[in-house]
């Protein structure tokens, strides 16, 4: 069918007629040519010989698309997935054939448009968007007439009670959202480190991942670092988001005034791992400088000096957890953090100052 | 072909008798669309969106938006038996146990990147050519809204697989939400159904990501298209092109076929990327835990500028009346985004206010012909670009062996100095290009023909520029300046006597003054040379 078009160029001089010209009882669709009557200088026909050459190129591309499309289906049937390698093979086969099919189709159509369809330089008038004054006047009159007819203007009581009726209904959807979450309360201020375990003992520090408790005597190489979570909450993500620690061993003489030595045990110090900027785990540690680095926005904390900020956007040190050992020699939390951990929030206030006050 | 085939004629009669489609088609089948390569940029975004809908629907057939714990028992061996959320497990299932799943997932991700990138370059094109001017301000606003929504759509989608990397993005989002004064904690608790990360956020993001936001996007994109259709596309200045016409190819058949081809190109390129360019290999990251992070985490490119501004900000936080103002989070999270989005939304109206220009514009400006606008745009790009680069400062630091902190400090300076320099340079370049145009019009172009004068002197013959090039150049339009006796000659009109009014008059003068008016003289045309080469110029 499309071939006919090319064989008979006169059919394309007035493309508007192609769909339009109706059978006797047909619709009025395109009864008159919309634009570009025959011989319009805005429609420049392609040289028929060149068009025929282009047709062969297009046909070749469409055939490639056909073959690639068939190849896609064949690949789906042939290649199974499962492990990394077979998935990769299947991915390449499916994606490669799909790409080939789509691109050859695309190039084919482009050649068709550029080398078989005429070159167009048609002109169409624009009209200002604004309506003419009479129309505007008419609409205005109609609006006023309708407003008056409705009685909305005259009957004030009607108007006011309607607005009144709308108000609570408008609020209802917002009220419905209340149960999206519980109110914050003070949960952001506490972690499970302050809660004793079921049998009333202080909570042990365990290694993240393995869940092994840590014997202070075994964690003895200065420069060592561990990621630590609370015993019993190894898989509770809500608690991990607040209670995860970074446990470091330094030489006693390396500590500066920022670190509370009473809260360390034999050079072992525990800081919150949750960055005080916006809460990423501050996971990187540089042994030589004792710098803890948060990979998210590169806040840097000095582990030897109470994890105070030495660079970056974080505004507060990583809170230190008071630790000690139990009778079996395992590291435990002596109490909860004295200040809320993690990112700042509105109700937090100057928790550091409060903590200092309660101590003195 | 002299009569449409039965099938088509029958169907159109059926439709016309029920819908009156005939008169609509009569008006629109041969609607004219002007041609210019830059008009295709928006189409990239449009087609990417369609591909996003298709690939996204495919993904929903297997994805389970749940945060309940399961043990992974699928075919990816390294994670066999590992505890993870249903969301992550089903993402692995799509990747390794569904044929074509990996391909479609990667295509979805690439299409998302192309969607946002396409919108951005399209928006820049519209900005620099002034195509947002009356009567298209509403469509511009829809565009700004689309871009903002696309960012949210991207953010929610990025979080769904619940892998370690996406979790880091979510954590940052939550930390930013917490910092908002008064309501921050409530926003966070309502979004996450309690404490972070809770058990609800994935399913909530899922319904936002696959229903609410795409629904709004679809509605706005349709409105965007309809407005473009009704107002007709702008065109570049050129021969025969005026404010009251549109010159180009008809919708049927040429534009339709071209658009179809371009859709297939976009689709093909996305398929190509999805096949050969690995993106977001979630199986390598492992399941999310708030206790861990993979080093060198990078967000998708469109979030990079927010990441950069968070990194750039020096520490600043204070307490007042027992409440915390986390400025080092608030400022970088809200200010740059606010400046960029508000600036974009308001620009058409600010420009109108400054120039007092209330005319309709359908012929695009060449960027050089409105130097201040172009300079402002370049300053904006630089501002965004510095933040964006800083979002990858760890990569920059390790690639170029600069200390990490140096990159941050340089960034802190560049964010202020960069835009100023960009403004100045862009302005000078525009003026320079205008001079060149003026020269072409007044002295013609060098013909390459050397002529020996009777007195023995050699000169190069100049010929007038080709007709369409000249028309393109002459398309420069004067920028109106509001009447205001700034020079003190007359009493300024009432509105301009106040301080703001005087400022407005001053800005108007600066914005509109044409420093390189054209003086066209008859260029001596040498018979032997003829009228320059005829170049195709749109
Ligand atoms: S979250 Fe640690 S620096 Fe931003």
Short mmCIF file of N, CA, C and O and ligand atoms in Angstrom, two decimals, chain A residues 275-280 294-299 301 313-314, chain B residues 172, ligand 1:
data_model
loop_
_atom_site.label_atom_id
_atom_site.label_comp_id
_atom_site.label_asym_id
_atom_site.label_seq_id
_atom_site.Cartn_x
_atom_site.Cartn_y
_atom_site.Cartn_z
N UNK A 275 26.01 9.97 62.42
CA UNK A 275 26.56 11.31 62.21
C UNK A 275 25.58 12.37 62.71
O UNK A 275 24.36 12.25 62.52
N UNK A 276 26.12 13.39 63.37
CA UNK A 276 25.26 14.44 63.90
C UNK A 276 24.81 15.42 62.84
O UNK A 276 24.11 16.37 63.13
N UNK A 277 25.24 15.20 61.60
CA UNK A 277 24.79 16.08 60.52
C UNK A 277 23.39 15.65 60.08
O UNK A 277 22.41 16.21 60.56
N UNK A 278 23.27 14.66 59.21
CA UNK A 278 21.95 14.16 58.88
C UNK A 278 21.82 12.64 59.04
O UNK A 278 20.91 12.04 58.50
N UNK A 279 22.75 12.04 59.76
CA UNK A 279 22.48 10.68 60.21
C UNK A 279 23.12 9.52 59.47
O UNK A 279 22.80 8.37 59.76
N UNK A 280 23.99 9.77 58.51
CA UNK A 280 24.68 8.64 57.89
C UNK A 280 25.58 7.98 58.93
O UNK A 280 26.00 8.62 59.89
N UNK A 294 32.74 10.92 58.06
CA UNK A 294 31.44 10.49 57.56
C UNK A 294 31.47 10.58 56.05
O UNK A 294 31.73 11.63 55.50
N UNK A 295 31.20 9.47 55.36
CA UNK A 295 31.35 9.49 53.90
C UNK A 295 30.28 10.33 53.19
O UNK A 295 30.45 10.69 52.04
N UNK A 296 29.19 10.66 53.87
CA UNK A 296 28.12 11.36 53.17
C UNK A 296 28.49 12.80 52.81
O UNK A 296 28.42 13.18 51.66
N UNK A 297 28.86 13.59 53.81
CA UNK A 297 29.24 14.97 53.51
C UNK A 297 30.55 15.34 54.17
O UNK A 297 30.84 16.50 54.40
N UNK A 298 31.31 14.30 54.51
CA UNK A 298 32.69 14.47 54.93
C UNK A 298 32.89 15.26 56.22
O UNK A 298 33.90 15.93 56.39
N UNK A 299 31.92 15.20 57.10
CA UNK A 299 32.17 15.74 58.43
C UNK A 299 33.26 14.89 59.07
O UNK A 299 33.25 13.67 58.94
N UNK A 301 35.56 14.03 62.55
CA UNK A 301 35.52 14.12 64.00
C UNK A 301 36.84 13.62 64.56
O UNK A 301 37.42 12.68 64.03
N UNK A 313 30.10 19.89 57.68
CA UNK A 313 28.86 20.56 58.06
C UNK A 313 28.29 20.11 59.40
O UNK A 313 27.38 20.77 59.91
N UNK A 314 28.75 19.00 59.97
CA UNK A 314 28.19 18.58 61.26
C UNK A 314 28.53 19.63 62.31
O UNK A 314 29.63 20.19 62.31
N UNK B 172 19.48 10.50 54.52
CA UNK B 172 19.77 11.92 54.38
C UNK B 172 18.46 12.71 54.28
O UNK B 172 18.28 13.75 54.91
S1 LIG C 1 25.59 12.81 57.41
FE1 LIG C 1 27.60 12.81 58.09
S2 LIG C 1 28.38 14.49 57.09
FE2 LIG C 1 26.34 14.57 56.50
#
